[in-house]
Amino acid sequence: MVTPDDIRYEALCRAYNYRFVAKPDYFRLVHSTGQVEDAVREAVSAGKRIAVRSRGHCGEDFVAAPDVKVIIDLSPMSHIGFDEERNAFVIEAGAPVGKMIHELFHNWGVTIPCGFCMGVGAGGHISGGGYGPLARLLGLSVDYLYAVEVVVVGEDGTVSTVVASREQDDPNRELWWAHTGGGGGNFGVITRYWMRSPEASGSDPAGLLPQPPGALHIAEVSWPWADLTEQDFVRLLGNFMAWQMANSVDGAPNVDIYAMLTCLHRSAGNLMMHAHVPADATNAAARLDVFLAALNDGVGVTPLVRRQSLPWLAASQYLAVPETGPFAITLRCKVKSADLRTPHTEEQLSTIYRHLTRDDYQGTYSAIDYIAYGGKVNTVPPGATAIPRGAVVKTFYMVTWHDSAEDDRHIRWIRELYRDVHSSTGGVPVPDENHTGAYVNYADIDLADPEWNTSTVAWPELYYGENYPRLQAVKAKWDPMNIFNHTLSIRPVSS
Ligand SMILES: Cc1cc2nc3c(=O)[nH]c(=O)nc-3n(C[C@H](O)[C@H](O)[C@H](O)COP(=O)(O)OP(=O)(O)OC[C@H]3O[C@@H](n4cnc5c(N)ncnc54)[C@H](O)[C@@H]3O)c2cc1C
């Protein structure tokens, strides 16, 4: 237990996003499922509000809210191993993604598709879906989720531990399903995940999860803002989206090309893109060239391109920006997201140009990322997991800064940008023929705010689409007292 008089307390009050400083009565740093049970039991019987934290990358104050009295911190539970009994890899919830990638690869030569920011925690990440550079080839983290262990609280306050698996005859299967995209902080404390490919057979661990590519051909590309006209920008972003729409069906020849185009505000200097392709794929380097040429077609600026080939593990570190480096310490941030089925309209492209070139605003990391998606992700039927399917490009809006005095201007900029891009659907990406909605792991409380969501679609539908009522039923069964809640948590009944 860490209380305010403990030297560790102030450090624990802060996580990735320095906008939020927790002030609980105490933290429980837990090392085992038994300790989690004890910590939950103690808090419930004292009537204290609980929040759970794995690695603290939440975009909102779901863990650090002022009325949270007890924070159960799972960061000491970060073991990654192979469980012979369940014939699956076990990942404790406090493991950071970077450790997961590293240990699965080093010890067994396997991986799971997951995010590229190495400090993000398995606890929040996997339960919300988990996507990354391998998504087009391998799908989402949850597509490999075999089982999950959760500490839950019954309607009489009894605390117990339950394991829920994807086996069709598992009576707890709905709880497993809810952890395939329902998001953290909803049903109980996730202590462990077990991962195995759905189609895997045998007992050799090396065959139970996919292998990553051995090496990647990488292109780091930058376009100087100073040289780009509006026409160039619109053409470039339009080309990017058109290419993704044409090359993102599972099994298509170029589905192995991954790219993330980071459209930074002009004051940052450049637009940037990371692209890569498995080095051993047919015509890998040549196809990457063709992709780069298609992207720049009709753009009046020649980008700077840096090419290299790297072993997969080293290459996977490349995308860990802006999380790594000195600028990541004491970072304040606000994030938003929209998952696209179709390209932006000309009007949307112009709107984005206008906001990215606003003279009354400056920011060193104020950006929309356009991230190649689709492929294998969209081979899973919509209701098979809780996370919606069908998007081809993910957009991730992120603004970061350091000085609390600048909170208002950065938050206003990202809100106005997002609202204007989605102005034809009430300022939000309403699930329709153009969008699948927003991504629950990019928590954004504005979706529940009538000032910023003027559509008739409530935030749960934006995150979960048609899966929300089923998630509510799981919530009602497994957390009937709504012990685990936050601003955007699943409500037990329709509200
Ligand atoms: C810089 C950055 C980069 C990112 N990159 C990616 C990416 O590439 N791909 C991607 O898919 N996502 C990405 N994300 C989103 C990330 O997956 C989510 O923010 C995720 O929820 C973080 O998990 P955490 O455990 O670190 O966060 P926390 O702040 O610890 O938790 C987030 C939420 O989950 C709950 N929670 C955490 N642990 C548990 C648990 N053990 N049991 C029950 N509930 C729990 C918390 O209560 C909270 O509501 C990124 C986020 C950031 C800030």
Coordinates of C-alpha atoms and ligand atoms in Angstrom, one line a residue:
M1 CA 0.0 0.0 0.0
V2 CA 1.3 3.5 -0.9
T3 CA -0.3 6.3 1.1
P4 CA 0.3 10.1 0.8
D5 CA 3.1 10.0 3.4
D6 CA 5.1 7.5 1.3
I7 CA 8.0 8.8 -0.9
R8 CA 6.5 6.9 -3.9
Y9 CA 3.0 8.5 -3.6
E10 CA 3.6 11.6 -5.8
A11 CA 5.3 9.7 -8.5
L12 CA 2.4 7.2 -8.6
C13 CA -0.1 10.0 -8.9
R14 CA 1.2 10.7 -12.4
A15 CA 1.0 8.5 -15.4
Y16 CA 1.6 9.0 -19.2
N17 CA -0.7 12.0 -19.5
Y18 CA 0.4 14.8 -17.1
R19 CA -3.0 16.6 -17.6
F20 CA -4.3 14.3 -14.9
V21 CA -2.9 14.0 -11.4
A22 CA -4.6 11.3 -9.2
K23 CA -5.2 11.9 -5.5
P24 CA -6.4 8.6 -4.1
D25 CA -6.4 7.7 -0.4
Y26 CA -3.9 5.0 -1.4
F27 CA -2.5 2.8 -4.2
R28 CA -2.3 -0.9 -4.0
L29 CA 0.7 -2.2 -6.0
V30 CA -0.4 -5.8 -6.7
H31 CA 1.8 -8.8 -7.5
S32 CA -0.7 -11.6 -7.8
T33 CA -4.4 -12.4 -8.5
G34 CA -4.8 -13.1 -4.8
Q35 CA -3.6 -9.6 -3.9
V36 CA -5.9 -8.1 -6.5
E37 CA -8.8 -10.0 -4.8
D38 CA -7.8 -8.7 -1.4
A39 CA -7.4 -5.1 -2.7
V40 CA -10.8 -5.1 -4.3
R41 CA -12.5 -6.8 -1.2
E42 CA -10.9 -4.2 1.1
A43 CA -12.0 -1.2 -1.1
V44 CA -15.5 -2.5 -1.7
S45 CA -16.2 -3.2 2.0
A46 CA -14.9 0.3 2.9
G47 CA -17.2 1.8 0.2
K48 CA -14.3 3.4 -1.6
R49 CA -14.4 4.1 -5.3
I50 CA -11.8 1.9 -7.2
A51 CA -9.9 2.5 -10.4
V52 CA -7.5 0.1 -12.1
R53 CA -4.3 1.0 -13.8
S54 CA -1.9 -1.1 -15.8
R55 CA 0.5 1.3 -17.6
G56 CA -1.4 4.6 -17.4
H57 CA -1.8 5.5 -21.0
C58 CA -5.4 6.5 -20.8
G59 CA -6.3 9.5 -22.8
E60 CA -8.8 10.8 -20.2
D61 CA -9.0 10.8 -16.4
F62 CA -10.7 7.4 -16.0
V63 CA -8.1 6.4 -13.5
A64 CA -7.2 9.8 -12.0
A65 CA -10.7 11.2 -11.5
P66 CA -11.1 13.2 -8.3
D67 CA -13.5 10.8 -6.6
V68 CA -11.3 7.7 -7.1
K69 CA -10.1 6.7 -3.6
V70 CA -8.2 3.5 -4.4
I71 CA -6.0 2.8 -7.4
I72 CA -5.1 -0.8 -8.0
D73 CA -1.8 -0.6 -9.9
L74 CA -1.0 -3.8 -11.9
S75 CA 2.4 -2.7 -13.1
P76 CA 4.2 -5.2 -10.9
M77 CA 2.3 -8.0 -12.7
S78 CA 4.1 -8.0 -16.0
H79 CA 5.1 -11.7 -16.5
I80 CA 5.0 -13.1 -20.0
G81 CA 5.3 -16.9 -20.3
F82 CA 3.8 -20.1 -21.7
D83 CA 1.1 -21.9 -19.8
E84 CA 1.3 -25.6 -20.7
E85 CA -2.0 -26.4 -19.0
R86 CA -3.9 -24.0 -21.2
N87 CA -1.6 -24.5 -24.1
A88 CA -1.4 -20.7 -24.6
F89 CA 0.9 -17.8 -23.9
V90 CA 0.1 -16.0 -20.7
I91 CA 0.4 -12.2 -20.5
E92 CA -0.1 -10.4 -17.2
A93 CA -2.1 -7.2 -17.4
G94 CA 0.7 -4.9 -16.2
A95 CA 3.1 -5.9 -19.0
P96 CA 3.9 -3.1 -21.4
V97 CA 3.5 -3.7 -25.1
G98 CA 7.2 -3.3 -25.7
K99 CA 8.0 -6.1 -23.2
M100 CA 5.3 -8.3 -24.8
I101 CA 6.8 -7.8 -28.3
H102 CA 10.3 -8.4 -27.1
E103 CA 9.7 -11.5 -24.9
L104 CA 7.4 -13.3 -27.3
F105 CA 9.9 -12.8 -30.0
H106 CA 13.1 -13.5 -28.1
N107 CA 11.9 -16.6 -26.3
W108 CA 9.7 -18.2 -29.0
G109 CA 10.1 -16.3 -32.3
V110 CA 6.4 -15.4 -32.3
T111 CA 4.3 -12.2 -31.8
I112 CA 0.8 -10.9 -31.5
P113 CA -0.3 -7.9 -33.6
C114 CA -0.4 -5.0 -31.2
G115 CA 0.3 -1.3 -30.8
F116 CA 3.7 0.4 -31.5
C117 CA 3.9 2.5 -28.4
M118 CA 6.1 0.4 -26.2
G119 CA 4.9 1.7 -22.8
V120 CA 1.2 1.1 -23.3
G121 CA -0.1 -1.6 -20.9
A122 CA -1.6 -4.9 -22.0
G123 CA -4.4 -4.3 -19.4
G124 CA -6.0 -1.4 -21.3
H125 CA -4.7 -2.2 -24.7
I126 CA -5.8 -5.8 -25.4
S127 CA -9.2 -5.4 -23.8
G128 CA -9.9 -2.4 -26.2
G129 CA -8.9 -4.3 -29.3
G130 CA -5.2 -3.6 -29.9
Y131 CA -4.1 -2.7 -33.4
G132 CA -0.7 -1.9 -34.9
P133 CA 1.6 -2.2 -37.9
L134 CA 0.8 -6.0 -38.3
A135 CA -3.0 -5.5 -38.3
R136 CA -3.3 -5.7 -42.0
L137 CA -1.5 -9.0 -42.1
L138 CA -2.5 -10.6 -38.8
G139 CA -5.5 -8.8 -37.4
L140 CA -6.0 -7.4 -34.0
S141 CA -4.6 -8.4 -30.6
V142 CA -8.1 -9.7 -29.6
D143 CA -8.2 -12.0 -32.5
Y144 CA -5.6 -14.1 -30.6
L145 CA -7.3 -13.8 -27.2
Y146 CA -7.9 -17.3 -25.9
A147 CA -8.9 -16.5 -22.4
V148 CA -8.9 -13.7 -19.8
E149 CA -8.8 -13.8 -16.0
V150 CA -10.9 -11.2 -14.2
V151 CA -11.5 -10.3 -10.6
V152 CA -15.2 -9.5 -10.3
V153 CA -17.6 -8.3 -7.7
G154 CA -21.0 -10.0 -7.4
E155 CA -24.3 -8.3 -6.5
D156 CA -23.9 -9.2 -2.8
G157 CA -20.3 -7.7 -2.8
T158 CA -18.6 -11.0 -3.0
V159 CA -15.2 -10.8 -4.7
S160 CA -14.1 -13.7 -6.9
T161 CA -11.8 -14.6 -9.8
V162 CA -13.2 -15.9 -13.0
V163 CA -11.5 -17.2 -16.2
A164 CA -13.5 -16.7 -19.4
S165 CA -12.5 -18.3 -22.7
R166 CA -13.5 -18.3 -26.3
E167 CA -14.5 -22.0 -26.1
Q168 CA -18.0 -22.4 -27.4
D169 CA -19.1 -24.4 -24.4
D170 CA -17.6 -22.0 -21.8
P171 CA -20.4 -20.7 -19.6
N172 CA -18.4 -17.5 -19.1
R173 CA -17.9 -17.0 -22.9
E174 CA -19.8 -13.7 -23.0
L175 CA -17.3 -12.2 -20.5
W176 CA -14.5 -13.3 -22.8
W177 CA -16.3 -11.6 -25.7
A178 CA -16.7 -8.4 -23.8
H179 CA -12.9 -8.3 -23.5
T180 CA -12.5 -8.4 -27.3
G181 CA -13.0 -4.7 -27.7
G182 CA -15.2 -3.6 -24.7
G183 CA -12.3 -1.6 -23.2
G184 CA -10.7 -1.4 -19.8
G185 CA -12.3 -0.3 -16.5
N186 CA -15.7 -1.9 -17.2
F187 CA -16.2 -5.4 -15.8
G188 CA -13.6 -6.1 -13.2
V189 CA -9.8 -6.2 -12.8
I190 CA -8.1 -8.1 -15.6
T191 CA -5.2 -9.9 -14.2
R192 CA -4.0 -12.2 -17.1
Y193 CA -4.6 -12.9 -20.7
W194 CA -4.0 -16.1 -22.5
M195 CA -3.1 -15.8 -26.2
R196 CA -3.3 -18.4 -29.0
S197 CA -4.1 -18.3 -32.7
P198 CA -7.6 -19.5 -33.3
E199 CA -6.5 -22.0 -36.0
A200 CA -3.4 -23.2 -34.1
S201 CA -2.9 -26.9 -33.2
G202 CA -0.3 -28.9 -31.4
S203 CA 1.6 -28.0 -28.3
D204 CA 4.8 -26.4 -29.6
P205 CA 4.6 -22.8 -28.4
A206 CA 6.4 -21.6 -31.6
G207 CA 3.4 -22.8 -33.6
L208 CA 0.7 -21.3 -31.5
L209 CA 1.1 -17.7 -32.4
P210 CA 2.1 -16.1 -35.7
Q211 CA 5.7 -15.3 -36.6
P212 CA 6.4 -11.7 -37.5
P213 CA 8.3 -10.9 -40.7
G214 CA 12.1 -11.5 -40.3
A215 CA 13.0 -8.0 -41.5
L216 CA 11.4 -4.9 -43.0
H217 CA 12.2 -2.6 -45.8
I218 CA 11.5 0.8 -44.3
A219 CA 10.9 4.2 -45.9
E220 CA 10.9 7.3 -43.8
V221 CA 9.5 10.1 -45.9
S222 CA 9.1 13.8 -45.2
W223 CA 7.5 16.7 -47.1
P224 CA 8.5 20.2 -46.1
W225 CA 5.4 22.2 -45.2
A226 CA 7.1 25.3 -46.6
D227 CA 7.0 23.9 -50.1
L228 CA 3.4 22.5 -50.0
T229 CA 0.5 24.4 -51.5
E230 CA -3.1 23.5 -50.5
Q231 CA -3.4 21.7 -53.8
D232 CA -0.3 19.6 -53.0
F233 CA -1.6 18.7 -49.6
V234 CA -5.0 17.8 -50.8
R235 CA -3.5 15.7 -53.6
L236 CA -1.1 13.9 -51.2
L237 CA -3.6 13.0 -48.6
G238 CA -6.2 12.1 -51.3
N239 CA -3.6 9.8 -52.9
F240 CA -2.8 8.1 -49.6
M241 CA -6.5 7.3 -48.9
A242 CA -7.2 6.3 -52.5
W243 CA -4.3 3.8 -52.4
Q244 CA -5.5 2.4 -49.1
M245 CA -9.0 1.9 -50.4
A246 CA -7.6 0.0 -53.4
N247 CA -5.1 -2.2 -51.5
S248 CA -6.6 -3.2 -48.3
V249 CA -8.6 -6.4 -48.9
D250 CA -7.1 -9.5 -47.1
G251 CA -4.9 -11.4 -49.5
A252 CA -4.5 -8.5 -51.9
P253 CA -0.9 -8.2 -53.3
N254 CA -0.1 -5.0 -51.4
V255 CA -1.8 -5.7 -48.1
D256 CA 1.7 -6.3 -46.6
I257 CA 2.6 -2.6 -47.2
Y258 CA 2.0 -0.7 -44.0
A259 CA 2.1 3.1 -43.8
M260 CA 1.3 5.8 -41.3
L261 CA 1.1 9.4 -42.7
T262 CA 1.5 11.9 -39.9
C263 CA 0.0 15.2 -40.9
L264 CA 1.5 17.6 -38.4
H265 CA 0.6 21.2 -38.0
R266 CA 2.6 23.4 -40.3
S267 CA 4.5 25.0 -37.4
A268 CA 6.2 21.6 -36.9
G269 CA 7.9 21.9 -40.2
N270 CA 7.2 18.7 -42.1
L271 CA 4.6 16.1 -43.0
M272 CA 6.0 12.7 -42.2
M273 CA 5.3 9.1 -43.2
H274 CA 6.7 5.8 -42.1
A275 CA 6.1 2.9 -44.5
H276 CA 7.4 -0.6 -44.6
V277 CA 7.0 -4.0 -46.2
P278 CA 8.3 -7.4 -45.2
A279 CA 11.8 -7.7 -46.7
D280 CA 11.3 -11.3 -47.9
A281 CA 8.0 -10.5 -49.7
T282 CA 7.9 -10.8 -53.5
N283 CA 9.3 -7.6 -55.1
A284 CA 9.2 -5.9 -51.7
A285 CA 11.5 -3.0 -52.4
A286 CA 10.1 -2.4 -55.9
R287 CA 6.5 -2.4 -54.6
L288 CA 7.4 0.1 -51.9
D289 CA 8.8 2.3 -54.6
V290 CA 5.6 2.1 -56.6
F291 CA 3.5 2.9 -53.5
L292 CA 5.7 6.0 -52.8
A293 CA 5.3 7.1 -56.5
A294 CA 1.5 6.7 -56.3
L295 CA 1.5 8.8 -53.2
N296 CA 3.4 11.6 -54.7
D297 CA 1.6 11.5 -58.1
G298 CA 0.6 15.1 -59.0
V299 CA 2.2 16.5 -55.8
G300 CA 4.5 19.4 -56.7
V301 CA 7.1 18.6 -54.0
T302 CA 9.7 15.9 -54.0
P303 CA 9.9 14.4 -50.5
L304 CA 13.0 13.5 -48.7
V305 CA 13.1 9.6 -48.5
R306 CA 15.3 7.7 -46.2
R307 CA 15.4 3.9 -46.9
Q308 CA 16.8 1.1 -44.8
S309 CA 16.2 -2.6 -44.0
L310 CA 16.1 -3.7 -40.4
P311 CA 15.4 -6.9 -38.5
W312 CA 11.8 -6.9 -37.4
L313 CA 12.4 -6.2 -33.7
A314 CA 14.6 -3.1 -34.3
A315 CA 12.1 -1.9 -36.9
S316 CA 9.2 -2.2 -34.5
Q317 CA 10.8 0.4 -32.3
Y318 CA 10.7 2.9 -35.1
L319 CA 7.2 3.9 -34.6
A320 CA 7.4 4.4 -30.9
V321 CA 7.4 8.2 -31.5
P322 CA 6.2 10.4 -29.8
E323 CA 6.3 8.2 -26.8
T324 CA 10.0 7.9 -26.6
G325 CA 12.7 10.5 -26.2
P326 CA 13.0 13.4 -23.8
F327 CA 9.9 15.2 -25.0
A328 CA 7.8 12.3 -23.8
I329 CA 8.4 13.2 -20.1
T330 CA 5.8 15.3 -18.5
L331 CA 3.7 15.2 -21.6
R332 CA 0.1 16.5 -21.6
C333 CA -2.1 15.2 -24.4
K334 CA -5.5 15.0 -25.9
V335 CA -6.5 12.3 -28.4
K336 CA -9.4 11.6 -30.7
S337 CA -10.1 9.0 -33.4
A338 CA -12.3 8.1 -36.4
D339 CA -12.2 4.9 -38.3
L340 CA -12.8 5.3 -42.1
R341 CA -14.5 3.1 -44.6
T342 CA -14.2 5.6 -47.4
P343 CA -11.7 8.5 -48.3
H344 CA -12.3 12.0 -47.1
T345 CA -14.3 14.3 -49.4
E346 CA -12.6 17.3 -51.1
E347 CA -14.3 19.5 -48.5
Q348 CA -12.9 17.5 -45.6
L349 CA -9.4 17.6 -47.1
S350 CA -9.6 21.4 -47.4
T351 CA -10.8 21.6 -43.8
I352 CA -7.9 19.7 -42.6
Y353 CA -5.5 21.9 -44.6
R354 CA -7.1 25.0 -43.1
H355 CA -6.6 23.7 -39.5
L356 CA -3.1 22.4 -40.1
T357 CA -2.0 25.8 -41.5
R358 CA -3.8 28.0 -39.0
D359 CA -1.6 31.0 -38.2
D360 CA -3.2 31.7 -34.9
Y361 CA -2.0 28.3 -33.6
Q362 CA 1.3 26.6 -33.2
G363 CA 2.2 23.2 -31.9
T364 CA 5.2 20.9 -32.0
Y365 CA 3.2 17.7 -32.0
S366 CA -0.4 18.5 -33.2
A367 CA -1.3 16.0 -35.8
I368 CA -3.7 13.6 -37.5
D369 CA -2.2 10.3 -38.3
Y370 CA -3.6 8.3 -41.2
I371 CA -2.9 4.7 -40.5
A372 CA -3.2 1.8 -42.9
Y373 CA -5.7 -0.7 -41.6
G374 CA -8.2 -3.3 -43.0
G375 CA -6.8 -6.5 -44.5
K376 CA -7.0 -9.4 -42.0
V377 CA -8.9 -7.2 -39.5
N378 CA -11.9 -7.2 -41.7
T379 CA -12.1 -10.9 -42.2
V380 CA -13.6 -11.3 -38.7
P381 CA -17.4 -10.9 -38.8
P382 CA -18.8 -7.8 -37.0
G383 CA -20.4 -9.5 -34.0
A384 CA -17.6 -12.1 -33.4
T385 CA -15.7 -9.6 -31.3
A386 CA -16.9 -6.5 -29.5
I387 CA -14.7 -4.2 -31.6
P388 CA -16.4 -3.0 -34.8
R389 CA -14.9 -4.1 -38.1
G390 CA -14.9 -2.7 -41.6
A391 CA -12.6 0.3 -41.5
V392 CA -9.8 0.6 -44.0
V393 CA -7.9 3.7 -42.6
K394 CA -7.7 4.6 -38.9
T395 CA -7.3 8.3 -38.1
F396 CA -5.7 9.2 -34.8
Y397 CA -5.8 12.8 -33.7
M398 CA -3.2 13.7 -31.1
V399 CA -1.9 17.0 -29.7
T400 CA 0.8 17.0 -27.1
W401 CA 2.4 19.9 -25.1
H402 CA 4.1 20.4 -21.7
D403 CA 2.9 23.7 -20.1
S404 CA -0.4 23.6 -18.3
A405 CA -1.0 27.2 -19.2
E406 CA -1.4 26.0 -22.8
D407 CA -4.1 23.4 -22.1
D408 CA -7.0 25.5 -23.4
R409 CA -5.5 26.5 -26.8
H410 CA -4.3 23.0 -27.7
I411 CA -7.5 21.3 -26.6
R412 CA -9.6 23.8 -28.5
W413 CA -7.5 23.3 -31.6
I414 CA -8.0 19.6 -31.7
R415 CA -11.7 19.8 -30.8
E416 CA -12.4 22.4 -33.6
L417 CA -10.4 20.3 -36.1
Y418 CA -12.3 17.1 -35.4
R419 CA -15.6 18.9 -35.2
D420 CA -15.1 20.5 -38.6
V421 CA -13.8 17.4 -40.3
H422 CA -17.0 15.6 -39.2
S423 CA -19.3 18.6 -39.6
S424 CA -21.7 16.8 -41.9
T425 CA -22.5 14.3 -39.1
G426 CA -22.7 16.4 -36.1
G427 CA -19.0 16.8 -35.4
V428 CA -18.4 13.0 -34.8
P429 CA -17.8 10.0 -37.0
V430 CA -21.3 8.5 -36.9
P431 CA -21.2 4.8 -38.0
D432 CA -22.5 4.8 -41.5
E433 CA -21.3 4.0 -45.0
N434 CA -18.2 6.3 -44.5
H435 CA -17.2 5.4 -40.9
T436 CA -17.3 2.5 -38.5
G437 CA -17.1 5.0 -35.6
A438 CA -14.3 5.8 -33.1
Y439 CA -11.8 3.6 -31.3
V440 CA -12.5 3.0 -27.6
N441 CA -8.8 2.8 -26.8
Y442 CA -8.5 6.4 -27.8
A443 CA -10.7 7.6 -25.0
D444 CA -12.4 11.0 -25.8
I445 CA -15.0 12.4 -23.4
D446 CA -16.1 15.0 -25.9
L447 CA -18.1 12.3 -27.6
A448 CA -20.4 12.4 -24.7
D449 CA -20.5 16.2 -24.6
P450 CA -23.5 17.8 -26.5
E451 CA -21.3 20.8 -27.3
W452 CA -19.0 18.7 -29.4
N453 CA -21.3 15.8 -30.4
T454 CA -24.3 17.5 -32.0
S455 CA -25.3 14.3 -33.8
T456 CA -28.2 12.2 -32.6
V457 CA -25.9 9.3 -32.0
A458 CA -24.7 8.7 -28.4
W459 CA -21.1 7.9 -27.6
P460 CA -21.6 4.1 -26.9
E461 CA -22.8 3.7 -30.5
L462 CA -19.8 5.6 -31.8
Y463 CA -17.5 3.2 -30.0
Y464 CA -19.3 -0.1 -30.2
G465 CA -21.9 0.2 -33.0
E466 CA -24.5 -2.5 -32.7
N467 CA -22.5 -4.4 -30.1
Y468 CA -23.4 -2.0 -27.2
P469 CA -26.6 -3.8 -25.9
R470 CA -24.7 -7.1 -25.7
L471 CA -21.9 -5.4 -23.7
Q472 CA -24.5 -3.9 -21.4
A473 CA -25.9 -7.4 -20.7
V474 CA -22.4 -8.6 -19.8
K475 CA -22.0 -5.6 -17.6
A476 CA -25.3 -6.3 -15.8
K477 CA -24.2 -9.9 -15.2
W478 CA -20.6 -9.4 -14.1
D479 CA -20.5 -6.0 -12.5
P480 CA -24.1 -5.6 -11.3
M481 CA -23.1 -3.0 -8.6
N482 CA -21.2 -0.9 -11.3
I483 CA -18.1 -1.0 -9.1
F484 CA -15.9 -0.5 -12.2
N485 CA -17.0 2.7 -13.8
H486 CA -15.7 5.9 -15.4
T487 CA -17.1 8.7 -17.7
L488 CA -17.3 6.4 -20.7
S489 CA -17.8 3.0 -19.0
I490 CA -20.5 0.6 -20.2
R491 CA -23.8 1.3 -18.3
P492 CA -25.5 -1.8 -16.9
V493 CA -28.9 -0.7 -18.3
S494 CA -29.9 1.7 -21.0
S495 CA -29.7 5.3 -19.8
Ligands
LIG1 C1 1.1 7.4 -26.9 C2 0.0 6.4 -27.1 C3 0.1 5.5 -28.2 C4 -0.8 4.5 -28.4 N1 -0.7 3.6 -29.4 C5 -1.6 2.7 -29.6 C6 -1.5 1.8 -30.7 O1 -0.6 1.8 -31.5 N2 -2.5 0.8 -30.9 C7 -3.6 0.8 -30.0 O2 -4.4 -0.1 -30.2 N3 -3.7 1.6 -29.0 C8 -2.8 2.6 -28.8 N4 -2.9 3.5 -27.7 C9 -4.1 3.4 -26.9 C10 -3.9 2.4 -25.8 O3 -4.1 1.1 -26.3 C11 -4.9 2.7 -24.6 O4 -4.7 4.0 -24.1 C12 -4.9 1.7 -23.5 O5 -6.1 1.7 -22.8 C13 -3.8 1.9 -22.6 O6 -3.6 0.9 -21.6 P1 -2.8 1.2 -20.3 O7 -3.0 -0.1 -19.5 O8 -1.5 1.7 -20.6 O9 -3.6 2.4 -19.7 P2 -4.3 2.7 -18.3 O10 -4.4 4.2 -18.2 O11 -3.7 1.9 -17.2 O12 -5.8 2.1 -18.5 C14 -6.6 2.5 -19.5 C15 -8.1 2.1 -19.2 O13 -8.1 0.7 -19.0 C16 -8.5 0.3 -17.7 N5 -7.6 -0.7 -17.2 C17 -6.2 -0.8 -17.3 N6 -5.8 -1.9 -16.8 C18 -6.9 -2.7 -16.5 C19 -7.0 -3.9 -15.9 N7 -5.9 -4.7 -15.6 N8 -8.2 -4.4 -15.7 C20 -9.3 -3.6 -16.0 N9 -9.2 -2.4 -16.5 C21 -8.0 -1.9 -16.8 C22 -8.3 1.6 -16.8 O14 -9.1 1.6 -15.7 C23 -8.6 2.7 -17.8 O15 -10.0 2.8 -17.9 C24 -2.0 4.5 -27.5 C25 -2.1 5.4 -26.5 C26 -1.1 6.3 -26.3 C27 -1.2 7.3 -25.1

